Amino acid sequence: MLLVEDEEIVRGCWTRALQKRGYQVSQAEDAQQAIAKVAHQGFDAIVSDIHLPGGLDGLSLIAQVRLRDLDVPIILVTGDASLSSAIKAVEYGALRYLPKPIALSKLYQVVAEAVRTGRMARKKRHALMLVNQGALSPFAPPHDALVDDHATLDRAMERMWMEFQPIISYKHRAVYGFEALVRTAENPVEKPERLIELAERCDRLHDLGRAIRRSVADTLDRAPTDAAIFVNLHPRDLLDEMLYRPENPLFAHAHRTVLEITERVALENIPDIKRRVDLLRKLGYRVAIDDLGAGYSVLAMFADLEPDVVKLDMSLVRDVDSSPTKQKVVGALVALTKELGIEVISEGVETASERDMLVGLTCDLLQGYLFARPCPTFSAVRWS
Ligand code: G
Ligand code: MN
């Protein structure tokens, strides 16, 4: 976001408000500064006052910006709205024209809409370019999410909460940590997999990931616990620069946050994944490989990512007590993790027999319905 506003108090207030919502905000005091910034960097949206000091107003700013970027949505705000300036704003290609004072809720809504509109416009322009180059048939099915999808995702994120499931040390009869799991009441995306698919389709995985991290941090503020907190990352979250910044709401909890990256999804498309994972570790986070055994790159992931923790997929845990093959696989993975100094957790433990077999195979850290279901608070554990 680029925010152009000469009133320092307004600028500071809006910047903080938008940063809290996960936006990266760049500030300019006048049109000259704004133009210099646009020349160096692309923005997802620009919010600008119409009246600016130094000879160039918000309308001239739009004209300058359009020379460089045809798509970035621009929202103009003004303390003295007039019909003629509103008409000009529209003529110059402003997306919205807002009279001050602006409620923060309105600002959030307008900025979110602008970012979506801008991304859609970029995609359309890109698609058009491909069509013109003959790379795409104009009759190919549209890849963009439907407007309805965006509305569903907005509602799903408004009706979203986190649940927490204990991870326990059986030997110590103690809670080792909690895994945070996202939940929403919005039909038809109640299942987390559906919610994530929807965010993928809308190209808004980063919005969802940021909202999840914010929500986990809020819960930690409300219900303090010293336990480790396990948070699932979509592999593409690794590409969100906000993940690595102090503005990440989990940053203050990094020392006890374990970021889980699933083995189910191919990680080949994440450039320099190793560097990114190392950076997270430098920031104090630990990194876990989730669902180990469900994908196809178990050993490669060990070698490439050098995780701090691995979580054995529940397909290995289910009926482990009656399957000699699963016992061998789990036994070998536990031995391997020990040798490499990696913690190992078995997920999805449902029966006492599974528990006893896993403990016998020297896997002490366990998670599953047998001990506790996920729930909105840091809940108690059934030990027997
Ligand atoms: O992919 P990941 O391992 O993060 O997903 C964990 C999912 O497994 C959560 O949706 C959680 O509700 C579910 N879960 C947790 N414990 C159990 C269990 O003991 N059995 C089953 N079937 N599911 C579980
Ligand atoms: Mn997980």
GROMACS .gro file of N, CA and C and ligand atoms in nm, residues 165 179 181 183 192 232 260 264 290-291 311 314 318 347-350 367-370 374, ligand 1:
model
   90
  165GLN      N    1  -0.530  -2.815   1.985
  165GLN     CA    2  -0.528  -2.955   2.029
  165GLN      C    3  -0.395  -2.983   2.099
  179GLU      N    4  -0.137  -2.764   1.893
  179GLU     CA    5  -0.145  -2.731   1.750
  179GLU      C    6  -0.268  -2.643   1.728
  181LEU      N    7  -0.550  -2.502   1.493
  181LEU     CA    8  -0.621  -2.550   1.373
  181LEU      C    9  -0.731  -2.451   1.339
  183ARG      N   10  -1.072  -2.292   1.192
  183ARG     CA   11  -1.212  -2.335   1.178
  183ARG      C   12  -1.294  -2.218   1.126
  192PRO      N   13  -1.133  -2.721   0.679
  192PRO     CA   14  -1.017  -2.636   0.653
  192PRO      C   15  -0.958  -2.657   0.512
  232ASN      N   16   0.019  -2.429   1.142
  232ASN     CA   17   0.033  -2.483   1.007
  232ASN      C   18   0.060  -2.372   0.907
  260GLU      N   19   0.460  -2.558   1.102
  260GLU     CA   20   0.446  -2.689   1.039
  260GLU      C   21   0.431  -2.672   0.888
  264ARG      N   22   0.268  -3.326   0.225
  264ARG     CA   23   0.173  -3.369   0.122
  264ARG      C   24   0.192  -3.296  -0.010
  290ASP      N   25   0.517  -3.165   0.858
  290ASP     CA   26   0.387  -3.219   0.898
  290ASP      C   27   0.350  -3.335   0.807
  291ASP      N   28   0.266  -3.424   0.855
  291ASP     CA   29   0.212  -3.534   0.774
  291ASP      C   30   0.321  -3.620   0.712
  311LYS      N   31   0.629  -3.462   1.226
  311LYS     CA   32   0.503  -3.519   1.275
  311LYS      C   33   0.464  -3.633   1.183
  314MET      N   34  -0.105  -3.948   1.029
  314MET     CA   35  -0.192  -4.042   1.101
  314MET      C   36  -0.217  -4.170   1.022
  318ARG      N   37  -0.255  -4.502   1.234
  318ARG     CA   38  -0.379  -4.579   1.240
  318ARG      C   39  -0.350  -4.728   1.236
  347GLU      N   40   0.078  -3.822   1.520
  347GLU     CA   41  -0.050  -3.752   1.513
  347GLU      C   42  -0.165  -3.851   1.500
  348GLY      N   43  -0.282  -3.809   1.544
  348GLY     CA   44  -0.404  -3.886   1.517
  348GLY      C   45  -0.414  -4.014   1.597
  349VAL      N   46  -0.359  -4.013   1.719
  349VAL     CA   47  -0.368  -4.131   1.805
  349VAL      C   48  -0.511  -4.141   1.859
  350GLU      N   49  -0.577  -4.252   1.829
  350GLU     CA   50  -0.718  -4.266   1.868
  350GLU      C   51  -0.743  -4.374   1.971
  367GLN      N   52  -0.028  -3.694   1.984
  367GLN     CA   53  -0.140  -3.601   1.964
  367GLN      C   54  -0.255  -3.682   1.908
  368GLY      N   55  -0.377  -3.655   1.951
  368GLY     CA   56  -0.490  -3.728   1.892
  368GLY      C   57  -0.612  -3.724   1.980
  369TYR      N   58  -0.724  -3.770   1.921
  369TYR     CA   59  -0.853  -3.766   1.990
  369TYR      C   60  -0.848  -3.843   2.122
  370LEU      N   61  -0.759  -3.944   2.131
  370LEU     CA   62  -0.751  -4.021   2.256
  370LEU      C   63  -0.722  -3.929   2.375
  374PRO      N   64  -0.953  -3.111   1.931
  374PRO     CA   65  -0.924  -2.968   1.921
  374PRO      C   66  -1.041  -2.890   1.981
  385G       O1   67  -0.269  -3.183   0.835
  385G       P1   68  -0.270  -3.174   0.986
  385G       O2   69  -0.191  -3.280   1.049
  385G       O3   70  -0.228  -3.034   1.033
  385G       O4   71  -0.424  -3.192   1.028
  385G       C1   72  -0.464  -3.224   1.155
  385G       C2   73  -0.612  -3.258   1.145
  385G       O5   74  -0.637  -3.384   1.206
  385G       C3   75  -0.700  -3.159   1.217
  385G       O6   76  -0.807  -3.121   1.133
  385G       C4   77  -0.750  -3.233   1.340
  385G       O7   78  -0.881  -3.192   1.374
  385G       C5   79  -0.747  -3.377   1.295
  385G       N1   80  -0.719  -3.471   1.405
  385G       C6   81  -0.654  -3.446   1.519
  385G       N2   82  -0.646  -3.557   1.596
  385G       C7   83  -0.709  -3.656   1.527
  385G       C8   84  -0.736  -3.796   1.553
  385G       O8   85  -0.699  -3.851   1.656
  385G       N3   86  -0.801  -3.864   1.456
  385G       C9   87  -0.843  -3.807   1.340
  385G       N4   88  -0.907  -3.882   1.250
  385G       N5   89  -0.821  -3.676   1.312
  385G      C10   90  -0.754  -3.601   1.405
   0.00000   0.00000   0.00000
